[in-house]
mmCIF file of N, CA, C and O in Angstrom:
data_model
loop_
_atom_site.group_PDB
_atom_site.id
_atom_site.type_symbol
_atom_site.label_atom_id
_atom_site.label_comp_id
_atom_site.label_asym_id
_atom_site.label_seq_id
_atom_site.Cartn_x
_atom_site.Cartn_y
_atom_site.Cartn_z
ATOM 1 N N HIS Y 1497 -94.338 -9.309 200.441
ATOM 2 C CA HIS Y 1497 -93.808 -8.478 201.500
ATOM 3 C C HIS Y 1497 -92.949 -9.303 202.451
ATOM 4 O O HIS Y 1497 -93.281 -10.428 202.775
ATOM 5 N N THR Y 1498 -91.897 -8.683 202.886
ATOM 6 C CA THR Y 1498 -91.108 -9.315 203.924
ATOM 7 C C THR Y 1498 -91.749 -8.979 205.267
ATOM 8 O O THR Y 1498 -92.607 -8.110 205.357
ATOM 9 N N CYS Y 1499 -91.319 -9.641 206.292
ATOM 10 C CA CYS Y 1499 -91.842 -9.392 207.636
ATOM 11 C C CYS Y 1499 -91.590 -7.936 208.030
ATOM 12 O O CYS Y 1499 -92.455 -7.269 208.573
ATOM 13 N N ARG Y 1500 -90.414 -7.413 207.728
ATOM 14 C CA ARG Y 1500 -90.070 -6.026 208.075
ATOM 15 C C ARG Y 1500 -90.957 -5.030 207.336
ATOM 16 O O ARG Y 1500 -91.429 -4.064 207.914
ATOM 17 N N GLN Y 1501 -91.186 -5.258 206.047
ATOM 18 C CA GLN Y 1501 -92.053 -4.362 205.278
ATOM 19 C C GLN Y 1501 -93.460 -4.354 205.868
ATOM 20 O O GLN Y 1501 -94.094 -3.317 205.969
ATOM 21 N N TYR Y 1502 -93.931 -5.527 206.249
ATOM 22 C CA TYR Y 1502 -95.266 -5.622 206.835
ATOM 23 C C TYR Y 1502 -95.335 -4.845 208.141
ATOM 24 O O TYR Y 1502 -96.277 -4.098 208.376
ATOM 25 N N GLN Y 1503 -94.307 -4.980 208.980
ATOM 26 C CA GLN Y 1503 -94.279 -4.265 210.255
ATOM 27 C C GLN Y 1503 -94.241 -2.755 210.033
ATOM 28 O O GLN Y 1503 -94.929 -2.012 210.713
ATOM 29 N N GLU Y 1504 -93.437 -2.293 209.079
ATOM 30 C CA GLU Y 1504 -93.367 -0.860 208.788
ATOM 31 C C GLU Y 1504 -94.706 -0.350 208.281
ATOM 32 O O GLU Y 1504 -95.158 0.723 208.645
ATOM 33 N N HIS Y 1505 -95.359 -1.144 207.441
ATOM 34 C CA HIS Y 1505 -96.673 -0.767 206.905
ATOM 35 C C HIS Y 1505 -97.686 -0.671 208.036
ATOM 36 O O HIS Y 1505 -98.431 0.296 208.124
ATOM 37 N N GLN Y 1506 -97.701 -1.644 208.927
ATOM 38 C CA GLN Y 1506 -98.645 -1.641 210.043
ATOM 39 C C GLN Y 1506 -98.386 -0.464 210.979
ATOM 40 O O GLN Y 1506 -99.304 0.188 211.431
ATOM 41 N N CYS Y 1507 -97.136 -0.188 211.260
ATOM 42 C CA CYS Y 1507 -96.792 0.916 212.147
ATOM 43 C C CYS Y 1507 -97.212 2.242 211.528
ATOM 44 O O CYS Y 1507 -97.814 3.083 212.181
ATOM 45 N N GLY Y 1508 -96.914 2.443 210.262
ATOM 46 C CA GLY Y 1508 -97.303 3.668 209.581
ATOM 47 C C GLY Y 1508 -98.805 3.834 209.544
ATOM 48 O O GLY Y 1508 -99.343 4.923 209.715
ATOM 49 N N GLU Y 1509 -99.513 2.728 209.333
ATOM 50 C CA GLU Y 1509 -100.975 2.764 209.281
ATOM 51 C C GLU Y 1509 -101.547 3.196 210.623
ATOM 52 O O GLU Y 1509 -102.453 4.022 210.682
ATOM 53 N N ARG Y 1510 -101.023 2.670 211.712
ATOM 54 C CA ARG Y 1510 -101.500 3.051 213.048
ATOM 55 C C ARG Y 1510 -101.206 4.521 213.331
ATOM 56 O O ARG Y 1510 -102.023 5.240 213.883
ATOM 57 N N THR Y 1511 -100.022 4.963 212.931
ATOM 58 C CA THR Y 1511 -99.645 6.356 213.150
ATOM 59 C C THR Y 1511 -100.558 7.288 212.370
ATOM 60 O O THR Y 1511 -101.052 8.278 212.893
ATOM 61 N N HIS Y 1512 -100.809 6.955 211.115
ATOM 62 C CA HIS Y 1512 -101.698 7.778 210.297
ATOM 63 C C HIS Y 1512 -103.117 7.758 210.837
ATOM 64 O O HIS Y 1512 -103.805 8.776 210.816
ATOM 65 N N GLY Y 1513 -103.549 6.600 211.326
ATOM 66 C CA GLY Y 1513 -104.893 6.502 211.892
ATOM 67 C C GLY Y 1513 -105.072 7.416 213.080
ATOM 68 O O GLY Y 1513 -106.086 8.102 213.224
ATOM 69 N N GLY Y 1514 -104.058 7.467 213.945
ATOM 70 C CA GLY Y 1514 -104.109 8.359 215.098
ATOM 71 C C GLY Y 1514 -104.099 9.813 214.683
ATOM 72 O O GLY Y 1514 -104.783 10.656 215.270
ATOM 73 N N LEU Y 1515 -103.347 10.115 213.637
ATOM 74 C CA LEU Y 1515 -103.290 11.479 213.126
ATOM 75 C C LEU Y 1515 -104.648 11.900 212.579
ATOM 76 O O LEU Y 1515 -105.116 13.008 212.834
ATOM 77 N N VAL Y 1516 -105.306 11.002 211.842
ATOM 78 C CA VAL Y 1516 -106.628 11.314 211.292
ATOM 79 C C VAL Y 1516 -107.624 11.580 212.409
ATOM 80 O O VAL Y 1516 -108.391 12.545 212.360
ATOM 81 N N VAL Y 1517 -107.619 10.739 213.432
ATOM 82 C CA VAL Y 1517 -108.541 10.933 214.554
ATOM 83 C C VAL Y 1517 -108.281 12.290 215.207
ATOM 84 O O VAL Y 1517 -109.221 13.018 215.540
ATOM 85 N N SER Y 1518 -107.027 12.660 215.353
ATOM 86 C CA SER Y 1518 -106.693 13.963 215.941
ATOM 87 C C SER Y 1518 -107.220 15.104 215.079
ATOM 88 O O SER Y 1518 -107.797 16.061 215.582
ATOM 89 N N TYR Y 1519 -107.024 14.990 213.785
ATOM 90 C CA TYR Y 1519 -107.533 16.019 212.878
ATOM 91 C C TYR Y 1519 -109.053 16.111 212.941
ATOM 92 O O TYR Y 1519 -109.621 17.203 212.938
ATOM 93 N N LEU Y 1520 -109.720 14.965 212.986
ATOM 94 C CA LEU Y 1520 -111.187 14.971 213.066
ATOM 95 C C LEU Y 1520 -111.634 15.623 214.374
ATOM 96 O O LEU Y 1520 -112.616 16.368 214.401
ATOM 97 N N TRP Y 1521 -110.935 15.337 215.438
ATOM 98 C CA TRP Y 1521 -111.292 15.859 216.759
ATOM 99 C C TRP Y 1521 -111.267 17.383 216.796
ATOM 100 O O TRP Y 1521 -112.118 18.014 217.405
ATOM 101 N N VAL Y 1522 -110.285 17.976 216.114
ATOM 102 C CA VAL Y 1522 -110.151 19.435 216.137
ATOM 103 C C VAL Y 1522 -110.832 20.119 214.954
ATOM 104 O O VAL Y 1522 -110.789 21.334 214.823
ATOM 105 N N GLY Y 1523 -111.446 19.337 214.089
ATOM 106 C CA GLY Y 1523 -112.170 19.912 212.957
ATOM 107 C C GLY Y 1523 -111.300 20.283 211.776
ATOM 108 O O GLY Y 1523 -111.685 21.116 210.956
ATOM 109 N N ALA Y 1524 -110.139 19.667 211.667
ATOM 110 C CA ALA Y 1524 -109.247 19.919 210.530
ATOM 111 C C ALA Y 1524 -109.601 18.924 209.421
ATOM 112 O O ALA Y 1524 -108.900 17.948 209.183
ATOM 113 N N TRP Y 1525 -110.725 19.188 208.759
ATOM 114 C CA TRP Y 1525 -111.300 18.230 207.808
ATOM 115 C C TRP Y 1525 -110.401 17.989 206.602
ATOM 116 O O TRP Y 1525 -110.215 16.842 206.182
ATOM 117 N N GLN Y 1526 -109.853 19.054 206.030
ATOM 118 C CA GLN Y 1526 -109.011 18.912 204.840
ATOM 119 C C GLN Y 1526 -107.774 18.061 205.147
ATOM 120 O O GLN Y 1526 -107.416 17.177 204.376
ATOM 121 N N GLU Y 1527 -107.133 18.323 206.269
ATOM 122 C CA GLU Y 1527 -105.948 17.566 206.650
ATOM 123 C C GLU Y 1527 -106.286 16.090 206.868
ATOM 124 O O GLU Y 1527 -105.531 15.202 206.469
ATOM 125 N N ALA Y 1528 -107.431 15.830 207.497
ATOM 126 C CA ALA Y 1528 -107.862 14.440 207.707
ATOM 127 C C ALA Y 1528 -108.068 13.742 206.373
ATOM 128 O O ALA Y 1528 -107.649 12.591 206.194
ATOM 129 N N CYS Y 1529 -108.699 14.436 205.420
ATOM 130 C CA CYS Y 1529 -108.904 13.853 204.083
ATOM 131 C C CYS Y 1529 -107.576 13.512 203.417
ATOM 132 O O CYS Y 1529 -107.425 12.433 202.838
ATOM 133 N N GLU Y 1530 -106.621 14.418 203.508
ATOM 134 C CA GLU Y 1530 -105.320 14.208 202.868
ATOM 135 C C GLU Y 1530 -104.596 12.986 203.432
ATOM 136 O O GLU Y 1530 -104.020 12.201 202.685
ATOM 137 N N VAL Y 1531 -104.635 12.827 204.745
ATOM 138 C CA VAL Y 1531 -103.971 11.677 205.363
ATOM 139 C C VAL Y 1531 -104.689 10.389 204.962
ATOM 140 O O VAL Y 1531 -104.046 9.380 204.651
ATOM 141 N N CYS Y 1532 -106.017 10.418 204.937
ATOM 142 C CA CYS Y 1532 -106.774 9.226 204.540
ATOM 143 C C CYS Y 1532 -106.439 8.811 203.105
ATOM 144 O O CYS Y 1532 -106.300 7.622 202.820
ATOM 145 N N VAL Y 1533 -106.301 9.784 202.225
ATOM 146 C CA VAL Y 1533 -105.941 9.478 200.836
ATOM 147 C C VAL Y 1533 -104.584 8.767 200.790
ATOM 148 O O VAL Y 1533 -104.412 7.783 200.062
ATOM 149 N N LYS Y 1534 -103.633 9.240 201.582
ATOM 150 C CA LYS Y 1534 -102.309 8.596 201.618
ATOM 151 C C LYS Y 1534 -102.409 7.150 202.106
ATOM 152 O O LYS Y 1534 -101.779 6.255 201.552
ATOM 153 N N VAL Y 1535 -103.213 6.930 203.143
ATOM 154 C CA VAL Y 1535 -103.374 5.569 203.669
ATOM 155 C C VAL Y 1535 -104.048 4.686 202.629
ATOM 156 O O VAL Y 1535 -103.632 3.545 202.392
ATOM 157 N N ILE Y 1536 -105.082 5.198 201.965
ATOM 158 C CA ILE Y 1536 -105.832 4.414 200.976
ATOM 159 C C ILE Y 1536 -104.970 4.098 199.759
ATOM 160 O O ILE Y 1536 -105.124 3.038 199.148
ATOM 161 N N GLU Y 1537 -104.044 4.987 199.406
ATOM 162 C CA GLU Y 1537 -103.122 4.699 198.303
ATOM 163 C C GLU Y 1537 -102.272 3.475 198.605
ATOM 164 O O GLU Y 1537 -101.969 2.690 197.720
ATOM 165 N N VAL Y 1538 -101.884 3.314 199.856
ATOM 166 C CA VAL Y 1538 -101.064 2.173 200.264
ATOM 167 C C VAL Y 1538 -101.931 0.930 200.481
ATOM 168 O O VAL Y 1538 -101.550 -0.165 200.105
ATOM 169 N N ASP Y 1539 -103.106 1.133 201.077
ATOM 170 C CA ASP Y 1539 -103.991 0.015 201.413
ATOM 171 C C ASP Y 1539 -105.429 0.380 201.030
ATOM 172 O O ASP Y 1539 -106.163 0.943 201.837
ATOM 173 N N PRO Y 1540 -105.826 0.082 199.784
ATOM 174 C CA PRO Y 1540 -107.153 0.485 199.318
ATOM 175 C C PRO Y 1540 -108.315 -0.188 200.047
ATOM 176 O O PRO Y 1540 -109.458 0.232 199.893
ATOM 177 N N TYR Y 1541 -108.050 -1.196 200.840
ATOM 178 C CA TYR Y 1541 -109.103 -1.888 201.583
ATOM 179 C C TYR Y 1541 -109.117 -1.525 203.068
ATOM 180 O O TYR Y 1541 -109.742 -2.212 203.859
ATOM 181 N N ASN Y 1542 -108.438 -0.450 203.424
ATOM 182 C CA ASN Y 1542 -108.391 -0.018 204.814
ATOM 183 C C ASN Y 1542 -109.733 0.622 205.167
ATOM 184 O O ASN Y 1542 -110.017 1.764 204.809
ATOM 185 N N VAL Y 1543 -110.568 -0.130 205.847
ATOM 186 C CA VAL Y 1543 -111.930 0.289 206.143
ATOM 187 C C VAL Y 1543 -111.959 1.547 207.012
ATOM 188 O O VAL Y 1543 -112.766 2.451 206.784
ATOM 189 N N LYS Y 1544 -111.079 1.617 207.982
ATOM 190 C CA LYS Y 1544 -111.056 2.792 208.861
ATOM 191 C C LYS Y 1544 -110.702 4.055 208.084
ATOM 192 O O LYS Y 1544 -111.311 5.106 208.279
ATOM 193 N N ALA Y 1545 -109.729 3.960 207.198
ATOM 194 C CA ALA Y 1545 -109.341 5.131 206.403
ATOM 195 C C ALA Y 1545 -110.463 5.528 205.453
ATOM 196 O O ALA Y 1545 -110.735 6.718 205.262
ATOM 197 N N LEU Y 1546 -111.124 4.544 204.861
ATOM 198 C CA LEU Y 1546 -112.252 4.846 203.974
ATOM 199 C C LEU Y 1546 -113.371 5.533 204.745
ATOM 200 O O LEU Y 1546 -113.932 6.539 204.304
ATOM 201 N N TYR Y 1547 -113.691 5.005 205.919
ATOM 202 C CA TYR Y 1547 -114.762 5.578 206.734
ATOM 203 C C TYR Y 1547 -114.396 6.985 207.215
ATOM 204 O O TYR Y 1547 -115.170 7.933 207.054
ATOM 205 N N ARG Y 1548 -113.216 7.109 207.794
ATOM 206 C CA ARG Y 1548 -112.807 8.408 208.339
ATOM 207 C C ARG Y 1548 -112.642 9.448 207.244
ATOM 208 O O ARG Y 1548 -112.948 10.628 207.441
ATOM 209 N N GLY Y 1549 -112.171 9.022 206.075
ATOM 210 C CA GLY Y 1549 -112.076 9.945 204.949
ATOM 211 C C GLY Y 1549 -113.455 10.420 204.509
ATOM 212 O O GLY Y 1549 -113.646 11.592 204.175
ATOM 213 N N GLY Y 1550 -114.422 9.508 204.530
ATOM 214 C CA GLY Y 1550 -115.794 9.882 204.202
ATOM 215 C C GLY Y 1550 -116.379 10.851 205.204
ATOM 216 O O GLY Y 1550 -117.041 11.828 204.839
ATOM 217 N N VAL Y 1551 -116.130 10.594 206.475
ATOM 218 C CA VAL Y 1551 -116.609 11.505 207.526
ATOM 219 C C VAL Y 1551 -115.984 12.883 207.343
ATOM 220 O O VAL Y 1551 -116.679 13.902 207.403
ATOM 221 N N ALA Y 1552 -114.689 12.917 207.115
ATOM 222 C CA ALA Y 1552 -114.000 14.200 206.943
ATOM 223 C C ALA Y 1552 -114.536 14.946 205.729
ATOM 224 O O ALA Y 1552 -114.759 16.163 205.788
ATOM 225 N N SER Y 1553 -114.770 14.240 204.631
ATOM 226 C CA SER Y 1553 -115.314 14.882 203.430
ATOM 227 C C SER Y 1553 -116.696 15.440 203.685
ATOM 228 O O SER Y 1553 -117.015 16.560 203.292
ATOM 229 N N MET Y 1554 -117.528 14.658 204.348
ATOM 230 C CA MET Y 1554 -118.884 15.097 204.650
ATOM 231 C C MET Y 1554 -118.866 16.330 205.555
ATOM 232 O O MET Y 1554 -119.591 17.297 205.320
ATOM 233 N N MET Y 1555 -118.045 16.313 206.575
ATOM 234 C CA MET Y 1555 -117.978 17.436 207.500
ATOM 235 C C MET Y 1555 -117.408 18.678 206.818
ATOM 236 O O MET Y 1555 -117.830 19.797 207.108
ATOM 237 N N GLN Y 1556 -116.487 18.485 205.905
ATOM 238 C CA GLN Y 1556 -115.910 19.613 205.182
ATOM 239 C C GLN Y 1556 -116.996 20.296 204.346
ATOM 240 O O GLN Y 1556 -117.103 21.518 204.338
ATOM 241 N N VAL Y 1557 -117.836 19.519 203.684
ATOM 242 C CA VAL Y 1557 -118.923 20.078 202.883
ATOM 243 C C VAL Y 1557 -119.926 20.794 203.785
ATOM 244 O O VAL Y 1557 -120.372 21.903 203.488
ATOM 245 N N ARG Y 1558 -120.280 20.185 204.905
ATOM 246 C CA ARG Y 1558 -121.215 20.812 205.842
ATOM 247 C C ARG Y 1558 -120.655 22.121 206.379
ATOM 248 O O ARG Y 1558 -121.361 23.105 206.502
ATOM 249 N N HIS Y 1559 -119.384 22.115 206.705
ATOM 250 C CA HIS Y 1559 -118.731 23.319 207.250
ATOM 251 C C HIS Y 1559 -118.760 24.444 206.212
ATOM 252 O O HIS Y 1559 -119.024 25.595 206.554
ATOM 253 N N LEU Y 1560 -118.502 24.131 204.966
ATOM 254 C CA LEU Y 1560 -118.468 25.150 203.917
ATOM 255 C C LEU Y 1560 -119.857 25.733 203.656
ATOM 256 O O LEU Y 1560 -119.993 26.889 203.297
ATOM 257 N N ARG Y 1561 -120.892 24.924 203.860
ATOM 258 C CA ARG Y 1561 -122.252 25.414 203.650
ATOM 259 C C ARG Y 1561 -122.649 26.464 204.668
ATOM 260 O O ARG Y 1561 -123.425 27.352 204.380
ATOM 261 N N PHE Y 1562 -122.151 26.350 205.880
ATOM 262 C CA PHE Y 1562 -122.540 27.270 206.953
ATOM 263 C C PHE Y 1562 -121.729 28.547 206.961
ATOM 264 O O PHE Y 1562 -122.103 29.514 207.599
ATOM 265 N N PHE Y 1563 -120.566 28.544 206.294
ATOM 266 C CA PHE Y 1563 -119.716 29.733 206.331
ATOM 267 C C PHE Y 1563 -119.525 30.342 204.976
ATOM 268 O O PHE Y 1563 -119.618 29.945 203.975
#
């Protein structure tokens, strides 16, 4: 990676992370999962995306059970 590619990757990762947190906050579980998958495709070791994607998946299953 060049320095510029690394900076673009880091910036995109932060932006996606904020988007996931926003989706989780409002209960948009499916959207949060989709964004996490995109982040994990680029960075499979992104712990925050793995964790938040797991939370979103778990909450989506719980939500479907009650409705």
